[in-house]
CSV table of C-alpha atoms in Angstrom, one decimal:
chain,number,residue,atom,x,y,z
A,1,MET,CA,-16.1,23.0,-8.2
A,2,PHE,CA,-19.5,23.0,-6.5
A,3,TYR,CA,-18.4,23.9,-3.3
A,4,ASP,CA,-16.8,27.3,-4.6
A,5,HIS,CA,-19.9,29.0,-5.6
A,6,LYS,CA,-22.0,30.8,-3.0
A,7,ASN,CA,-25.7,29.0,-1.9
A,8,ASP,CA,-28.6,31.0,-3.2
A,9,LEU,CA,-31.8,29.2,-2.4
A,10,LYS,CA,-34.0,31.6,-3.3
A,11,GLY,CA,-32.8,31.2,-7.1
A,12,TYR,CA,-34.3,27.7,-7.2
A,13,LEU,CA,-37.6,28.9,-6.6
A,14,ILE,CA,-40.3,30.2,-8.5
A,15,GLU,CA,-40.6,34.4,-8.6
A,16,LYS,CA,-43.9,33.9,-6.7
A,17,LEU,CA,-42.4,32.5,-3.9
A,18,GLN,CA,-39.0,34.9,-3.6
A,19,ASP,CA,-40.7,37.7,-2.2
A,20,VAL,CA,-42.2,35.9,0.5
A,21,VAL,CA,-40.9,37.3,3.7
A,22,GLU,CA,-41.1,34.0,5.3
A,23,ILE,CA,-39.0,32.2,2.4
A,24,ASP,CA,-36.3,35.2,2.6
A,25,ALA,CA,-36.1,34.1,6.7
A,26,ILE,CA,-35.6,30.4,5.8
A,27,ALA,CA,-33.0,31.3,2.9
A,28,GLY,CA,-31.1,32.9,5.2
A,29,VAL,CA,-30.4,30.1,7.9
A,30,VAL,CA,-30.6,27.7,4.9
A,31,ASN,CA,-27.8,29.7,2.9
A,32,ILE,CA,-25.4,30.2,5.7
A,33,GLN,CA,-25.9,26.2,6.6
A,34,MET,CA,-25.0,25.4,3.4
A,35,ASP,CA,-22.1,27.8,2.9
A,36,ALA,CA,-20.4,25.9,6.1
A,37,LEU,CA,-21.5,22.4,4.7
A,38,SER,CA,-19.7,23.5,1.2
A,39,GLU,CA,-16.7,24.8,2.9
A,40,GLN,CA,-16.7,21.7,4.8
A,41,VAL,CA,-16.6,19.9,2.0
A,42,ARG,CA,-14.2,21.8,0.4
A,43,ARG,CA,-11.5,21.3,3.1
A,44,MET,CA,-12.0,17.7,3.2
A,45,VAL,CA,-11.4,17.4,-0.9
A,46,LYS,CA,-8.0,20.1,-0.2
A,47,ASN,CA,-6.8,18.0,2.8
A,48,LYS,CA,-6.9,14.4,0.7
A,49,SER,CA,-3.6,15.7,-1.2
A,50,VAL,CA,-0.5,16.8,0.1
A,51,SER,CA,0.0,19.6,-2.2
A,52,THR,CA,-3.1,21.6,-1.5
A,53,CYS,CA,-3.9,20.2,2.5
A,54,ASP,CA,-4.2,23.0,5.0
A,55,GLU,CA,-2.6,23.1,8.3
A,56,ALA,CA,-4.9,20.5,10.0
A,57,GLY,CA,-4.7,18.3,6.7
A,58,ALA,CA,-0.5,18.4,6.8
A,59,GLN,CA,-1.3,17.5,10.7
A,60,ARG,CA,-3.3,14.5,10.0
A,61,TRP,CA,-0.6,13.6,7.0
A,62,GLU,CA,2.4,14.1,9.0
A,63,ARG,CA,0.6,11.6,11.6
A,64,LEU,CA,-0.1,9.1,9.0
A,65,LEU,CA,3.3,9.2,7.9
A,66,GLY,CA,5.4,9.6,10.7
A,67,VAL,CA,6.8,12.6,10.0
A,68,SER,CA,7.6,15.5,12.1
A,69,SER,CA,7.1,18.9,11.4
A,70,PRO,CA,10.3,21.1,12.2
A,71,LEU,CA,9.8,24.2,14.5
A,72,ASN,CA,8.6,27.4,13.0
A,73,SER,CA,7.9,25.5,9.4
A,74,THR,CA,5.4,27.0,7.0
A,75,LEU,CA,2.9,25.1,5.6
A,76,GLN,CA,4.8,24.6,2.2
A,77,ALA,CA,7.9,23.3,4.2
A,78,ARG,CA,5.7,20.8,6.0
A,79,ARG,CA,4.1,19.9,2.5
A,80,ASP,CA,7.6,19.6,1.0
A,81,ALA,CA,8.7,17.1,3.8
A,82,LEU,CA,5.5,15.2,3.5
A,83,LYS,CA,6.0,14.8,-0.4
A,84,ALA,CA,9.7,13.8,0.7
A,85,LYS,CA,8.4,11.0,2.5
A,86,LEU,CA,6.3,10.1,0.1
A,87,MET,CA,8.9,9.7,-2.4
A,88,THR,CA,10.7,7.4,-0.1
A,89,LYS,CA,8.2,4.5,-0.7
A,90,PRO,CA,8.9,3.0,-3.8
A,91,PRO,CA,6.3,1.7,-6.4
A,92,ILE,CA,5.8,-2.3,-5.3
A,93,ASN,CA,6.0,-4.8,-7.9
A,94,VAL,CA,6.9,-8.7,-7.8
A,95,ASN,CA,10.4,-7.9,-9.2
A,96,VAL,CA,11.3,-4.9,-6.0
A,97,LEU,CA,9.6,-7.3,-3.9
A,98,ARG,CA,11.8,-10.4,-5.5
A,99,GLY,CA,14.9,-8.4,-5.1
A,100,MET,CA,14.1,-7.4,-1.5
A,101,VAL,CA,13.5,-11.0,-0.7
A,102,GLU,CA,16.9,-12.2,-2.3
A,103,ALA,CA,19.0,-9.4,-0.9
A,104,TYR,CA,17.5,-10.9,2.7
A,105,MET,CA,17.7,-14.5,2.4
A,106,GLY,CA,20.5,-14.8,0.0
A,107,LEU,CA,19.6,-17.0,-2.2
A,108,GLY,CA,16.8,-17.1,-5.5
A,109,VAL,CA,13.5,-17.1,-4.9
A,110,ASP,CA,9.9,-17.7,-7.1
A,111,VAL,CA,7.3,-15.1,-6.3
A,112,SER,CA,4.0,-15.2,-8.2
A,113,VAL,CA,0.3,-13.6,-7.0
A,114,GLN,CA,-2.5,-15.6,-6.9
A,115,ASP,CA,-6.0,-14.3,-5.2
A,116,CYS,CA,-4.4,-11.6,-3.2
A,117,VAL,CA,-1.6,-14.0,-1.6
A,118,ILE,CA,1.9,-13.5,-2.8
A,119,LYS,CA,3.8,-17.2,-2.8
A,120,ILE,CA,7.5,-17.4,-2.0
A,121,ARG,CA,9.1,-20.4,-2.8
A,122,TYR,CA,12.7,-21.1,-2.4
A,123,ARG,CA,15.2,-23.8,-2.6
A,124,GLY,CA,18.8,-24.1,-0.7
A,125,GLU,CA,19.5,-22.8,2.5
A,126,SER,CA,18.7,-19.1,3.4
A,127,ARG,CA,21.5,-17.2,5.4
A,128,VAL,CA,19.5,-16.2,7.8
A,129,ALA,CA,16.9,-18.7,9.7
A,130,ASP,CA,14.5,-16.1,11.4
A,131,LEU,CA,11.9,-15.5,8.8
A,132,ASN,CA,10.2,-12.7,11.1
A,133,PRO,CA,12.0,-10.0,10.3
A,134,LEU,CA,11.5,-10.7,6.5
A,135,TYR,CA,7.8,-10.9,7.2
A,136,ALA,CA,7.7,-7.2,9.0
A,137,THR,CA,9.6,-6.2,6.3
A,138,ALA,CA,7.6,-7.6,3.7
A,139,TYR,CA,3.9,-6.3,5.6
A,140,GLU,CA,5.2,-2.8,5.5
A,141,THR,CA,5.9,-2.9,1.9
A,142,ILE,CA,3.1,-4.8,0.5
A,143,PRO,CA,-0.3,-3.5,0.0
A,144,ALA,CA,-2.6,-4.4,3.0
A,145,ASN,CA,-5.0,-6.5,1.3
A,146,LEU,CA,-2.6,-8.7,0.2
A,147,LEU,CA,-1.3,-11.9,2.2
A,148,LEU,CA,2.7,-13.4,2.1
A,149,ASP,CA,3.1,-17.0,2.5
A,150,ILE,CA,7.1,-17.9,1.9
A,151,ALA,CA,7.6,-21.5,1.9
A,152,TYR,CA,10.5,-24.2,1.2
A,153,LEU,CA,10.1,-25.8,-2.4
A,154,TYR,CA,10.7,-29.5,-2.1
A,155,VAL,CA,11.0,-31.6,-4.9
A,156,THR,CA,8.0,-32.7,-6.9
A,157,TRP,CA,7.8,-35.9,-8.9
A,158,ASP,CA,7.5,-34.5,-11.7
A,159,GLU,CA,10.9,-32.7,-10.8
A,160,LEU,CA,12.4,-35.9,-10.2
A,161,ASP,CA,11.2,-37.7,-13.0
A,162,GLY,CA,12.3,-35.1,-15.3
A,163,GLN,CA,16.2,-36.1,-14.4
A,164,SER,CA,15.5,-39.4,-16.4
A,165,MET,CA,17.7,-40.9,-13.6
A,166,THR,CA,17.3,-44.7,-12.6
A,167,PHE,CA,17.2,-45.5,-8.9
A,168,ASP,CA,20.8,-47.1,-9.5
A,169,GLN,CA,22.1,-43.8,-10.4
A,170,LEU,CA,20.0,-41.9,-7.7
A,171,ASP,CA,21.4,-44.1,-5.1
A,172,ALA,CA,25.1,-43.4,-6.4
A,173,LYS,CA,24.7,-39.8,-5.6
A,174,ASN,CA,24.4,-41.2,-1.6
A,175,LEU,CA,21.8,-38.4,-0.9
A,176,THR,CA,19.9,-38.6,2.9
A,177,LEU,CA,16.1,-38.4,2.4
A,178,THR,CA,16.2,-34.8,3.5
A,179,GLN,CA,19.1,-34.1,0.6
A,180,LEU,CA,16.7,-35.6,-1.7
A,181,GLU,CA,13.6,-33.9,-0.7
A,182,ARG,CA,15.3,-30.6,-0.7
A,183,GLY,CA,16.1,-30.9,-4.3
A,184,GLU,CA,19.5,-28.5,-3.9
A,185,TRP,CA,21.3,-31.5,-5.7
A,186,ILE,CA,19.2,-30.8,-9.2
A,187,ALA,CA,21.0,-28.9,-11.4
């Protein structure tokens, strides 16, 4: 990469200017500063990856991931611990999220993603009334730019119409209004 090469300001100048004493002085100072800047860029690029980070980069990654480095550990041991932590983060997709929510709630859910909003709809009685822990877990799992919307899926008129029932048949089911709206009775 460009930051691995030594800087030579005089090499960019025409031959007439390369022998000027003032240019030599300026080039000496500029080359030192450019080498320092190139080294800083090299360090930043290397510290973007756990595999190539130095001590300062490993410390930054440990802080980001919440990993504490073992006492007297080598840089490679710290890198390995960071890689292990990163591997515990599974790739998140709709199926993984659906499985996590279904395991928490104990019933089937419908998951859809549109316009950076994940909509989770369920029908039935969740075995857990408080959804706040589910929200907390889901927000730790999903990307930060997505919002989560969990709501009960009430019966729509189309679903009710799809049952092809008369009002007498519906009345024979002896449903309360709440039971009717919840739609758990639909097969």
